[in-house]
Every structure is written in C-alpha cells, then in structure tokens.
C-alpha cells in the first residue's frame, strides 16, 4: 500500500487516492429526479382512470371539468413528492447528528478529518468510545475490544490483536490502537451489504393493493355504465351520437374525482402527526400497513430495554475492596459526555465511582485483557509499598483461582461453607437473569510472579439491562389489539426469558427457542413452531429473515425492528421495517419503512394506532364518495328512464358543483376525524380484506340508491311547478342528503347520538358552512344564472329538508338492527 507507518500518507497522495477511489461513504440508492417522482405518482391506477376521464371530458367539450381533474392529479402528485422529500430531509437531519470524524496520521502529524475523506493506506488511531470509520488491519492494539453487534448481531465484545481486521461502523468499547485502512466506502463489508439492499424491490402495501383493486372495479363500473347506457338509449330509439355522449358523461360522473387527492392528503397529515410522536414515515402508504400489523418482531436491546446496564445486586455487600477493585479493574473512562466504554464497565463505574481519584492514587502497571477463552480481566496497580492485582470475570473462572475469601475485612481460608454460600448467591443471580461478575485480589511484592492464582475472593455483582418502564403497558395494549410481540435477541436465553417474563411477553419457558435449536429446523418445521415461540435467543442475523418469512407464511403482517447492518435484510423482508433513529445505522434506516427518532417501543404502539385511525378514515371517505357518486348516477339514470331524454335533472355545472363542493369537503372532514377510543380494542384487519368488507358494499349501494331515489322524488315534486323548480329541488336534495350522509359515516356501528361532541366538531362545522353556501346558491341572484337555480317556497323547503334528513333516519334504523 506504499505506506510509511510513522509518517502516514502525504496530503497530496491522500488527495490523489481520494480522486481515484472516491469518498469513504456508503452509496444510497440513487434518489430519483423530481420529474421521475412526478411520473411515478401518475402510475396509480386511480390517477390513470382520472386521466382517461379528463380526455373524455375534453372530447365532450367540458373543458372546465377537465381542468379541475388535471388540478386534482397535480395536487396528488405534489403531495406524494413532498412526503418522500420530507422523509429524506428528516433522515438527513438524523445522519447529521452522527457525522463521524477520524484521527488520522498525515505528513507525520495527527489530524482530525472527516471520515468521508479517508483513503486506502491511511493510518487511523482508535480509542474507546469511537466508531471505526473503514475496514482496517490493526498495526497496534492496547487491549483493544470492539462491539461488532451492528455487523454480526453478537452482543459479546471481541478482543482485537495486532494483525486482526476491524470493520466499518463497529464500535471501540475499550482500549486503543491504530490501523491501516484497507477498504473504504462500498468496498467495505458494510458496503457490500448495502449494495445488495439497494437492488431489492419493495412489496406493495395492503393499501396499495386495495386501491388497485378499487381502481379496477371503478374502471369496470364506468365501462359497464357507458355500454349499458348506450345500449339502453339505442333500444329506446334515441340518437346514436347523442346517446354515446350521454353514456360517456354518465361514466365520467361515476368517477369520484376527489378520491385520489383526499387519500393522499389524509396520509400526508398522518405523517405529520406521526413525526410529532417521533415516528418518521419514509413512505406514505406504509402508514396504513402499520394498522394491519399483527406480529411485531422486536430487538431486545435498546427497544424493549434501556440499553444501559445497571448493577442491581451485590454479594455480600458493598465493601471498600469491592468498590475499589471494580473501579480500578475497568477500562471505561469518564468524560463530558458521560462514561465511555463497554456497557458493562460503564455500569460498574457509575455504580462504584466515588470522589477519590483511584486511578491516580493507584496507577496501573500492567493489564491482562478479557477474552472469550480467559473469561477474566486482570490489572496490576502500584500501592505505597507493594503491588495489588485485581481480577474480575465469570464467577466459576475467578473462584477456581481463589484460595482465600475476604470476611468482614479479614482474609480467611476459602472453605466449603464459603464456597456453598458464594455458589448459591451466584446461582440466585443467574436465575434472576443477572449477568454475574466476580472480583478477587492479591497483594504481591514482586510483579514478576505468577499473579492470577492464590487469589482472595472479594465479592460479586449482578447486572442487567433493565426494561423500559413504559414497554410493559405498550405490550399489554398490543395484545389487547390482537398484535403479538416476539423478542429476538443475541443474548443468552435465561436473560432473554427473564426480560420477556417481566414485560409479560411470555411466562412459559417452553416458548423460548435458542439459535442452536433454530439452526436444526427446516423452513417447514420453523413454520409450524413459530406460532408458539415468543422469544428467540442467541440468533444469528440470517435467522431473522427466516423468522420473518415463517411468520408471513401464516398470513401475518409483520413489523420488524432493527438498528444494525445485520438487521437490514430482515427490515427489507418485513411488511413494515422499523429502524432505530438514535442507534440505527444508515443502512438499516435506508432498508426501513419507518424510523423511530426516539428508539422507543411505545412509539411503535402509537404508530399502529395511528395506522388504524388513518385506514378507518380513508375507508369512511371512500364509502362516502362512492355512495354520493352512485346517488348521482342513479338520479341521472332514473330521470332518463322515467322522464325521458327531454328532461334534464341536473345540469353539467350542477354535477361539477356537487363533485367539487358537497363531495370533496365532507370527505376530507371524514378523512381527518379524531380517532376513536376503541381502535386498540379491535383485532387487526386481514391483509386481503376489501375496503367493502363488514357490510361496506351493501352500505354504499343502499345509501347510493336512497340518495338517488330521494333526488328523483324531489325532481318529480318540483315538476308540478316547472322543470327549473324540479331541477333546483333535485340539486338541493342531492347536495343536502350528501351532507347528512357525512354524519352516518362518523361511526359505522354506533348511533350518531352516542358520539362525543369533540369527534363531531369538525364535521358539523363543514356541514354548517356548506349548508349556508347551498342556501346562498338558491337565494342569491349571482348563482341563478351560473347554476340555473331559483328560490324555493316554504313548502318546497320542507320537502327538501325532510327528504335529505330521511337518510339519517334510515341509517340509524340499519345500525340499530345491526347492533
């Protein structure tokens, strides 16, 4: 690599290599140009139907109608582009908070540089509490230990020696060293994984599938209306060309122009609400998927727990020797940002630290680092007239090297009765899923002796990463809502089970499976067993994808949390991938659908509730719009059937007014209804559930027929005076019955009179405002020429209001029978 270890690269050579190899960054999936994003928004099936309707309207000479539909398409596209760009800006802000630097040797000087500018051959110095900025080979190692969990999923820290490899985005937990950069950017191990993820295609969300299905049905409906109306007219002897234009007009009227924009607006407003609750949605449609989730596969550390080890038990009690030893035999350091080092050693320092500067009073002379074979760490310290060795590690390892025990400040020979008490205390801690660390010491004159033997047992501590206090209630809420929670962790099964038991995930040890058992199962066996397992312990990164796939085979909609590179394939595979915002790596965030800005499990629960809320509101808006449009079609078709082609029940301008005013604004009000208190008491919706399930289709047809029938009755009543009067009454009944119909959809089951005023507030305000506008349409001369209306008498108003409000009475009766 043409490197001088003592001098490092020259700045000139570093610049040359940077130009050759590029920046040391992981390439994100290429962001499409705004023009491409715009075209993608037009691929929505409903948007395509609107575009076809726009062309038809222009052919019919309805230019204003066509322009309005083009405006709706534009609004929808702008909202979609805005949300995608907004999510990317939020993620960029999170990345900015964690912009790494590197201590690099250039021209013989140690300088701090942006890690993006590292090149192959650079010498980089590593110290406790820093992330490793590239793949490197170690040139020096002073008790260096690295947390590689972001890459491997293993929670144990790995000791590193001269010549060992260390990898980008892993974390130095203690020690120091320096290394030579071997690979940067996309050539690193992390870069290879990121490259694979960028080429994975995403699956359609349930909402996208439902909207695509709805679009097909609407398209077939429009085609059917067009053909049926055309043939009906020909059979009655009407003009060929005239009937063709009438049939096309009716088909265009059947399309709810505002539907696309309203769905997009409701989803966009949902993302704003969720962002305020620390859930950043990367895709609009993924919000609704959250409402369908019935299985959450969650990491333990940092999501269910606090990611902060704590000493919760000591044996026999806190003594000066125990406190002193745990502080001195420790590589964590205090800084302005808190303690830096491994989670275990930070917890020991936080628990035992006192005001005395122990490391200055008793300087360290030598260290024997912890590794997976020794399972202990020892440090030698200079006292006034002698040396003292402290050893900490696994209880069985430390105890095997002890010949003595410290009792009430006196050193005694270690006897069977002492061993029995110590082992019982250790077993009690282990049964409580505590990590047990024992401490022993030895005073020596000559540090050249074999030191790690004939030790004096001092005591031990029990530690745990405690659960987040709010998680238990959140899991209970999930279970009440029909959402199961499965813990997936790299930790020991005893520790995992203890946390799961405390959080009420499971109280049955038979619902715990370790990675070794999982590895022996075929995919079919895992599919059969996954339903009865609630804790997966000691799992490998590849196991997470298998677990998600097994859950999905059951038809479950799976949410998966993760923060490391090892989690990214599972995040991509899950129906809803959820990355951690604080501790998560960029690769995980890019693979996800949602990012938790606060890393809290409680945020997932709130997001599921919001997803259900949004889906329910979108469904209400869709049923409302389709009922109203069906009412319009039935009234036009009925008038043609009963009154002939000569009678026009609604003018094109009236139809346009209804579509723009009394259709769109109430639908939008339904789309932003405050959430119900019952949302998290209901079971999740099946993936394949139609928008018209639970009586939605019957509801739509019934209300459409009633609206159409009431409009025809009003028209017939008004014809007693004149065609203009009949048309005005029909127009008013159609408009006001649609406004009344908004109240029917506030709840599909509960009576309108059981609803709280707070939920009705916005809907009632919209209805009142539009009712006043409708009164103005009839009574102000400025509208008479525009819409062809005329003032109504008192008797006629009574008929109009009676017919419009009858829709509420009919729906109340249907709900009563349903209950």
PDB file of C-alpha atoms in Angstrom, residues 83 86-87 265-282 284 287:
ATOM      1  CA  UNK A  83     -43.771  13.484   1.575  1.00  0.00           C
ATOM      2  CA  UNK A  86     -39.707  15.481   3.642  1.00  0.00           C
ATOM      3  CA  UNK A  87     -38.860  11.990   4.937  1.00  0.00           C
ATOM      4  CA  UNK A 265     -53.940  14.438   1.958  1.00  0.00           C
ATOM      5  CA  UNK A 266     -55.130  12.121   4.754  1.00  0.00           C
ATOM      6  CA  UNK A 267     -51.907  10.075   4.547  1.00  0.00           C
ATOM      7  CA  UNK A 268     -49.739  13.207   4.440  1.00  0.00           C
ATOM      8  CA  UNK A 269     -51.461  14.688   7.501  1.00  0.00           C
ATOM      9  CA  UNK A 270     -50.947  11.345   9.207  1.00  0.00           C
ATOM     10  CA  UNK A 271     -47.189  11.515   8.597  1.00  0.00           C
ATOM     11  CA  UNK A 272     -47.101  14.974  10.183  1.00  0.00           C
ATOM     12  CA  UNK A 273     -48.912  13.701  13.298  1.00  0.00           C
ATOM     13  CA  UNK A 274     -46.618  10.672  13.500  1.00  0.00           C
ATOM     14  CA  UNK A 275     -43.466  12.748  13.094  1.00  0.00           C
ATOM     15  CA  UNK A 276     -44.558  14.788  16.113  1.00  0.00           C
ATOM     16  CA  UNK A 277     -44.693  11.490  18.005  1.00  0.00           C
ATOM     17  CA  UNK A 278     -41.143  10.536  16.878  1.00  0.00           C
ATOM     18  CA  UNK A 279     -42.164   8.156  14.067  1.00  0.00           C
ATOM     19  CA  UNK A 280     -40.723   9.238  10.700  1.00  0.00           C
ATOM     20  CA  UNK A 281     -42.522   7.559   7.788  1.00  0.00           C
ATOM     21  CA  UNK A 282     -40.388   7.045   4.707  1.00  0.00           C
ATOM     22  CA  UNK A 284     -46.958   7.383   2.710  1.00  0.00           C
ATOM     23  CA  UNK A 287     -48.715   4.184   7.432  1.00  0.00           C
TER      24      UNK A 287
END
